[in-house]
XYZ file of C-alpha atoms in Angstrom:
492
model
C 0.000 0.000 0.000
C 2.090 2.929 -1.246
C 0.675 6.427 -0.905
C 1.505 8.532 -3.981
C 0.262 11.959 -3.017
C 0.491 15.249 -4.852
C -0.612 17.380 -1.942
C 1.869 19.478 -0.006
C 1.570 22.426 2.306
C 4.287 24.475 0.632
C 5.067 25.068 -2.987
C 2.779 25.505 -5.922
C 1.352 21.962 -6.088
C -2.438 21.822 -6.082
C -4.302 19.667 -3.600
C -5.912 16.652 -5.238
C -3.650 16.686 -8.288
C -3.796 13.453 -10.247
C -0.098 13.325 -11.071
C 2.897 12.797 -8.845
C 5.440 15.666 -8.671
C 8.341 15.086 -11.027
C 10.899 16.254 -8.457
C 9.769 13.778 -5.800
C 12.878 12.075 -4.528
C 13.498 8.412 -3.969
C 14.070 9.207 -0.311
C 10.579 10.638 -0.014
C 9.092 7.526 -1.620
C 11.014 5.338 0.788
C 9.838 7.403 3.734
C 6.244 7.025 2.592
C 6.582 3.280 2.203
C 8.212 2.891 5.603
C 5.570 5.117 7.208
C 2.801 3.041 5.644
C 4.453 -0.177 6.786
C 4.777 1.091 10.358
C 1.125 2.159 10.327
C 0.037 -1.308 9.244
C 2.369 -2.958 11.752
C 0.965 -0.852 14.587
C -2.592 -1.907 13.722
C -1.499 -5.545 13.460
C 0.008 -5.345 16.949
C -3.330 -4.181 18.354
C -5.203 -6.985 16.576
C -2.834 -9.694 17.815
C -2.959 -8.535 21.435
C -6.733 -8.574 21.986
C -7.117 -4.897 21.186
C -3.888 -3.628 22.791
C -5.361 -3.826 26.279
C -1.998 -4.702 27.830
C 0.629 -2.057 28.742
C 3.386 -3.613 26.641
C 1.227 -3.993 23.521
C -0.222 -0.492 23.564
C 3.201 1.005 24.267
C 4.670 -0.830 21.271
C 1.708 0.158 19.070
C 2.103 3.806 20.103
C 5.839 3.793 19.359
C 5.223 2.339 15.892
C 2.392 4.794 15.193
C 4.404 7.787 16.393
C 7.291 6.785 14.111
C 4.861 6.377 11.212
C 3.354 9.811 11.864
C 6.776 11.478 11.985
C 7.910 9.852 8.738
C 4.591 10.694 7.067
C 5.114 14.351 7.943
C 8.683 14.331 6.605
C 7.591 12.675 3.364
C 4.250 14.358 2.725
C 3.882 17.455 4.857
C 0.523 18.550 6.212
C -2.647 17.854 4.215
C -4.549 20.727 2.663
C -7.862 19.297 1.500
C -8.517 17.802 4.949
C -6.846 20.607 6.874
C -9.894 21.280 9.061
C -10.106 17.671 10.247
C -6.350 17.428 10.746
C -6.257 20.599 12.863
C -9.339 19.578 14.865
C -7.967 16.123 15.696
C -4.532 17.506 16.532
C -5.955 20.273 18.750
C -8.377 17.965 20.575
C -5.672 15.339 21.096
C -3.184 17.831 22.501
C -5.849 19.431 24.668
C -6.988 16.064 26.082
C -3.397 15.063 26.838
C -2.573 18.433 28.394
C -5.713 18.430 30.537
C -4.992 14.856 31.648
C -1.521 15.927 32.747
C -2.940 18.928 34.611
C -5.254 16.563 36.490
C -2.198 14.767 37.905
C -0.345 17.864 39.135
C -0.349 19.144 42.686
C -3.050 21.764 43.057
C -1.391 25.201 43.413
C -2.121 28.072 45.803
C -3.669 25.803 48.405
C -6.594 24.855 46.198
C -8.361 21.662 47.188
C -7.886 18.664 44.966
C -10.161 15.659 44.792
C -12.113 15.061 47.996
C -10.487 11.647 48.429
C -7.190 13.328 49.339
C -8.759 15.057 52.337
C -9.485 11.718 54.018
C -5.850 10.625 54.134
C -4.781 12.811 57.087
C -7.360 11.004 59.221
C -5.248 7.885 58.770
C -1.974 9.688 59.384
C -1.045 9.764 55.677
C 0.441 12.926 54.216
C 0.029 13.453 50.498
C -0.245 16.390 48.130
C -3.637 16.712 46.503
C -4.355 16.644 42.758
C -7.510 16.871 40.668
C -7.364 13.144 39.944
C -7.541 10.705 42.857
C -5.509 8.273 40.754
C -2.760 10.249 38.995
C -0.780 7.062 38.447
C -3.470 5.698 36.103
C -3.428 8.715 33.796
C -0.258 7.896 31.756
C -1.695 4.568 30.605
C -4.952 6.292 29.680
C -3.033 8.898 27.678
C -1.645 6.093 25.518
C -5.185 4.862 24.831
C -6.168 8.387 23.770
C -3.043 8.992 21.706
C -2.981 5.811 19.613
C -6.205 6.419 17.599
C -5.468 10.159 17.404
C -2.054 9.506 15.864
C -3.605 6.927 13.546
C -6.075 9.348 11.970
C -3.428 12.086 11.650
C -1.060 9.652 9.946
C -3.731 8.440 7.532
C -4.686 12.019 6.595
C -1.058 12.716 5.696
C -0.328 9.462 3.874
C -3.487 8.865 1.829
C -4.657 11.776 -0.323
C -5.091 10.698 -3.944
C -8.398 8.995 -4.705
C -6.832 5.973 -6.380
C -4.498 5.403 -3.423
C -7.303 5.832 -0.886
C -9.560 3.407 -2.760
C -6.836 0.760 -2.801
C -6.245 1.325 0.901
C -9.991 1.052 1.599
C -10.148 -2.253 -0.268
C -7.196 -3.566 1.736
C -8.876 -2.385 4.936
C -12.201 -4.015 4.064
C -10.653 -7.273 2.852
C -8.441 -7.484 5.956
C -11.517 -7.135 8.154
C -13.369 -9.710 6.080
C -10.519 -12.188 6.338
C -10.431 -11.610 10.089
C -14.140 -12.475 10.137
C -13.442 -15.699 8.231
C -10.742 -16.639 10.724
C -12.932 -15.737 13.706
C -15.840 -17.829 12.386
C -13.564 -20.789 11.725
C -12.107 -20.588 15.233
C -15.587 -20.092 16.713
C -16.828 -23.299 15.074
C -13.728 -25.505 15.136
C -12.033 -24.308 18.342
C -14.727 -22.664 20.497
C -12.504 -22.576 23.593
C -9.681 -20.692 21.848
C -9.182 -16.954 21.413
C -6.667 -16.104 18.713
C -3.542 -17.951 19.911
C -4.509 -18.663 23.497
C -7.257 -20.129 25.645
C -10.616 -18.398 25.850
C -11.719 -17.599 29.393
C -14.707 -15.313 28.906
C -17.825 -15.244 26.729
C -17.684 -18.940 25.903
C -20.265 -19.660 23.233
C -19.898 -16.217 21.652
C -17.602 -15.048 18.874
C -15.214 -12.427 20.246
C -11.972 -12.743 18.252
C -9.762 -10.795 18.021
C -11.049 -9.144 21.225
C -12.034 -10.487 24.621
C -15.465 -8.848 24.705
C -18.296 -9.775 22.331
C -19.582 -6.192 22.187
C -16.284 -4.839 20.875
C -16.182 -7.649 18.318
C -19.722 -6.804 17.165
C -18.783 -3.162 16.573
C -15.581 -4.198 14.825
C -17.314 -6.527 12.373
C -20.191 -4.067 11.916
C -17.732 -1.432 10.722
C -16.011 -4.056 8.567
C -19.361 -4.996 6.992
C -20.072 -1.354 6.165
C -16.579 -0.925 4.708
C -17.068 -3.982 2.492
C -20.459 -2.826 1.257
C -19.368 0.734 0.553
C -16.328 -0.298 -1.514
C -18.225 -2.746 -3.734
C -17.902 -2.355 -7.515
C -19.173 -5.578 -9.006
C -22.939 -5.816 -9.351
C -25.706 -3.431 -8.455
C -29.014 -4.558 -7.007
C -32.260 -2.813 -7.908
C -35.266 -2.853 -5.577
C -37.512 -0.659 -7.733
C -40.416 -2.597 -9.314
C -40.083 -2.891 -13.053
C -36.318 -2.561 -13.146
C -33.757 -5.355 -13.536
C -33.034 -7.073 -10.247
C -29.375 -7.489 -11.030
C -27.080 -6.079 -13.651
C -23.357 -5.793 -14.297
C -21.325 -2.683 -13.668
C -17.842 -1.894 -14.808
C -15.422 -2.969 -12.138
C -15.049 -6.516 -10.890
C -15.350 -9.856 -12.625
C -17.956 -12.364 -11.370
C -15.197 -14.266 -9.555
C -14.094 -11.107 -7.752
C -17.697 -10.307 -6.896
C -18.136 -13.814 -5.482
C -15.103 -13.430 -3.237
C -16.444 -10.083 -2.092
C -19.841 -11.655 -1.323
C -18.198 -14.377 0.776
C -16.367 -11.749 2.839
C -19.617 -9.805 3.291
C -21.429 -12.921 4.517
C -18.504 -13.708 6.823
C -18.581 -10.218 8.355
C -22.368 -10.374 8.713
C -22.163 -13.838 10.261
C -19.469 -12.658 12.668
C -21.689 -9.795 13.862
C -24.543 -12.222 14.579
C -22.273 -14.840 16.178
C -21.199 -12.336 18.827
C -24.792 -12.398 20.193
C -24.290 -8.765 21.220
C -27.741 -7.213 21.457
C -26.487 -3.647 21.191
C -23.960 -4.469 18.473
C -26.452 -6.279 16.243
C -29.133 -3.608 16.687
C -26.680 -0.772 16.026
C -25.406 -2.553 12.909
C -28.905 -2.959 11.459
C -29.732 0.691 12.194
C -26.489 1.779 10.523
C -27.199 -0.385 7.457
C -30.681 1.086 7.128
C -29.237 4.594 7.430
C -26.559 3.788 4.849
C -28.949 2.519 2.193
C -31.439 5.307 2.927
C -28.732 7.946 2.483
C -27.631 6.214 -0.708
C -31.189 6.626 -2.007
C -31.051 10.387 -1.569
C -27.395 10.745 -2.501
C -26.734 8.092 -5.170
C -23.405 7.785 -6.905
C -23.326 9.574 -10.264
C -20.895 9.598 -13.207
C -18.209 12.279 -13.158
C -19.869 14.034 -16.076
C -23.012 14.825 -14.104
C -23.445 17.799 -11.831
C -22.996 17.225 -8.147
C -26.708 17.382 -7.316
C -28.092 16.122 -10.610
C -28.727 12.566 -9.468
C -31.024 13.693 -6.703
C -33.602 14.869 -9.235
C -33.813 11.672 -11.280
C -36.246 9.878 -8.931
C -39.547 11.161 -7.632
C -40.600 10.969 -3.992
C -42.786 7.903 -4.527
C -39.917 5.906 -5.980
C -37.667 6.830 -3.083
C -40.313 5.840 -0.535
C -40.759 2.471 -2.257
C -37.004 1.944 -2.240
C -36.674 2.830 1.464
C -39.617 0.599 2.416
C -38.037 -2.232 0.434
C -34.729 -1.734 2.241
C -36.455 -1.737 5.631
C -38.460 -4.872 4.847
C -35.359 -6.641 3.549
C -33.428 -5.826 6.721
C -36.328 -6.929 8.912
C -36.587 -10.227 7.038
C -32.849 -10.794 7.345
C -33.002 -9.972 11.052
C -35.925 -12.347 11.560
C -34.183 -15.180 9.744
C -30.630 -14.836 11.024
C -30.783 -12.880 14.294
C -33.088 -15.198 16.194
C -30.445 -16.083 18.780
C -29.807 -12.436 19.562
C -33.526 -11.690 19.797
C -33.994 -14.668 22.151
C -31.206 -13.431 24.399
C -32.785 -9.977 24.475
C -36.180 -11.466 25.380
C -34.753 -13.647 28.138
C -32.597 -10.972 29.774
C -34.765 -7.977 28.996
C -33.695 -4.987 31.074
C -32.114 -7.157 33.776
C -28.588 -6.108 33.035
C -25.935 -5.006 35.491
C -25.032 -1.937 33.429
C -28.497 -0.464 33.958
C -28.438 -1.191 37.685
C -25.154 0.653 38.230
C -26.104 3.599 36.002
C -27.360 5.790 38.896
C -24.044 5.274 40.687
C -22.081 6.311 37.586
C -24.227 9.422 37.189
C -23.637 10.297 40.847
C -19.870 9.953 40.348
C -20.032 12.232 37.313
C -22.047 14.797 39.263
C -19.389 14.954 41.961
C -16.583 15.326 39.374
C -18.444 17.220 36.653
C -16.346 20.352 36.295
C -12.772 19.066 36.429
C -13.177 15.301 35.998
C -11.497 12.545 37.951
C -8.829 11.798 35.368
C -8.888 9.244 32.539
C -8.362 5.737 33.845
C -9.597 6.588 37.350
C -13.032 4.971 36.904
C -11.975 1.667 38.475
C -10.999 3.447 41.690
C -13.706 6.120 41.804
C -16.760 4.024 40.976
C -16.678 1.528 43.921
C -17.657 4.323 46.338
C -20.853 4.858 44.323
C -21.679 1.247 43.513
C -25.079 0.113 44.783
C -24.803 -3.089 46.812
C -28.207 -4.134 45.464
C -26.572 -4.592 42.046
C -24.401 -7.426 43.400
C -20.775 -7.530 44.382
C -19.458 -9.854 41.667
C -17.322 -8.512 38.880
C -14.907 -5.601 38.625
C -16.107 -2.506 36.786
C -12.941 -1.020 35.341
C -14.809 1.219 32.886
C -18.348 2.398 32.263
C -20.433 0.597 29.653
C -20.927 3.987 28.060
C -18.181 5.924 26.303
C -19.856 9.280 26.896
C -20.280 8.742 30.637
C -16.772 7.348 30.967
C -15.370 10.401 29.182
C -17.403 12.768 31.329
C -16.134 11.138 34.514
C -12.556 11.189 33.277
C -12.232 14.659 31.729
C -15.262 16.501 33.080
C -16.931 19.267 31.076
C -13.968 19.603 28.648
C -14.940 16.182 27.280
C -18.164 17.649 25.862
C -16.221 20.333 24.026
C -13.832 17.760 22.529
C -16.669 15.543 21.291
C -18.635 18.434 19.785
C -15.612 19.851 17.958
C -14.642 16.480 16.478
C -18.202 15.550 15.531
C -18.925 18.913 13.888
C -15.664 18.861 11.917
C -16.076 15.280 10.699
C -19.709 15.758 9.681
C -18.927 19.009 7.863
C -16.241 17.238 5.844
C -18.531 14.295 5.055
C -21.347 16.661 4.105
C -19.007 18.240 1.583
C -18.175 14.778 0.319
C -21.867 13.958 -0.154
C -22.373 17.068 -2.256
C -19.142 17.055 -4.255
C -17.782 13.539 -4.646
C -20.323 12.242 -7.194
C -19.127 8.737 -8.100
C -17.624 8.173 -4.638
C -20.647 9.189 -2.616
C -21.352 5.659 -1.420
C -17.922 5.532 0.199
C -18.758 8.713 2.120
C -22.163 7.279 3.016
C -20.380 4.244 4.450
C -18.319 6.518 6.681
C -21.467 8.222 7.975
C -23.059 4.820 8.630
C -20.023 3.726 10.650
C -20.330 6.872 12.789
C -23.992 6.053 13.415
C -23.105 2.483 14.387
C -20.319 3.456 16.780
C -22.267 6.412 18.245
C -25.266 4.218 19.065
C -23.328 1.280 20.459
C -21.055 3.565 22.492
C -24.084 4.560 24.585
C -24.340 1.063 26.071
C -20.900 -0.478 25.567
C -17.206 0.423 25.606
C -15.890 -0.482 22.144
C -14.154 2.890 21.710
C -12.394 2.433 25.033
C -10.547 -0.564 23.565
C -7.463 0.924 21.833
C -7.397 -1.735 19.108
C -10.900 -1.034 17.863
C -10.572 2.740 18.300
C -7.440 2.666 16.134
C -9.081 0.444 13.515
C -12.029 2.828 13.230
C -9.737 5.889 13.224
C -7.879 4.482 10.203
C -11.204 4.019 8.412
C -12.451 7.507 9.297
C -9.169 9.019 8.150
C -9.529 7.468 4.699
C -13.208 8.435 4.468
C -12.317 11.979 5.522
C -9.699 12.137 2.768
C -12.302 11.035 0.234
C -14.829 13.550 1.553
C -12.364 16.433 1.424
C -10.612 15.340 -1.748
C -12.225 17.901 -3.990
C -11.635 21.549 -3.097
C -13.993 24.207 -4.399
C -12.631 26.943 -6.674
C -12.633 29.472 -3.815
C -10.707 27.057 -1.583
C -8.206 26.406 -4.343
C -7.501 30.156 -4.640
C -6.933 30.389 -0.907
């Protein structure tokens, strides 16, 4: 996967140029190749270590990613077409790291730190107070924040030309599909194994390459969306009176068959996790993806950016959307019976809902300044309701938003809003301007919907391996969305 970009910050090169600069040196090519290799190697490390949940694995992944980012900058410079996203991610990352460090420092001028420090003198223990009651846990949490942030910055620098991004997207989607094939094989043939070791948790559920089934469901849901949005073989029609299936330029039937097998593998992997939230979020994201594709269909390059949206009347679109919904409901009824049964049996009797009031109380007491990332495992026990049972260790909230609020406080809201607004603005531009590549942008939006929904009840984004995997995907989608500058932007 070699990134051949024509976009540089300095000089007279134009962003999005289709030709490689003639004066590009061999050294720069080598730097790009090495940077790409280190990026891939960092992601591989996270996949082989159950999501980089161990200190050694995430440290190694961060070192490889940091080296890749540095080499990408030396070889490519800063991106121009995706400058807004690059600056937003960089600013939010640096702010989150800086604020996390501030939370570990001794409070100056006699200001009171976390209330937990004031109890220590009662036991004859002298200690300087800080905002976080667990400053020692913050460095490890900073690594978890930094790895996906560096990943998206590196991708934005390395992958800029459409042809390069599309190849990278195919590699990404196929890699996820092959992982699904491996996970299904291991799930059927070796149900008590997890990757290269023994499986201790979630026996009877597919979880590879992660420990938790919910993270696996989100991972394969994103992989399924990536596979669908990069498809170029056949096109299915759901409009009455039109051909059900016809050939497009692109793949041969054999290539389309291999693609279909990977799609079925990714879909089967999502269902085999038996994750209620993951399966539901995936179906909602698929419905949103195909609905958006109805209003923003891909068009040939020769057509105007909004021309395709006037070729179908409202009735035809409604029929198409109803057909998509019915198809998804039928598929869910046929294949998701096990997940539905588990939802019916357990209902709302789930530990995460029982402990929710305690988590909200902890956030209320640490709302302004936060308790520090990684401090949840030490802060939450004081708020845990004994009626919820005493088994199990809650080392993180089953809700990314609540976990972030407890860790960073009110600044977390600002970080989320800035990133969300910047990403959606870039993807909106991609929907309006990218024409033939709209479905790729739609896939990126669908993945955001999937992760946003599932993050409200599970902690997929808190697993560095998945967060990095998704960051790589979003970086490539962002490059596609911002790959065409308007004439006014070109002049500036």
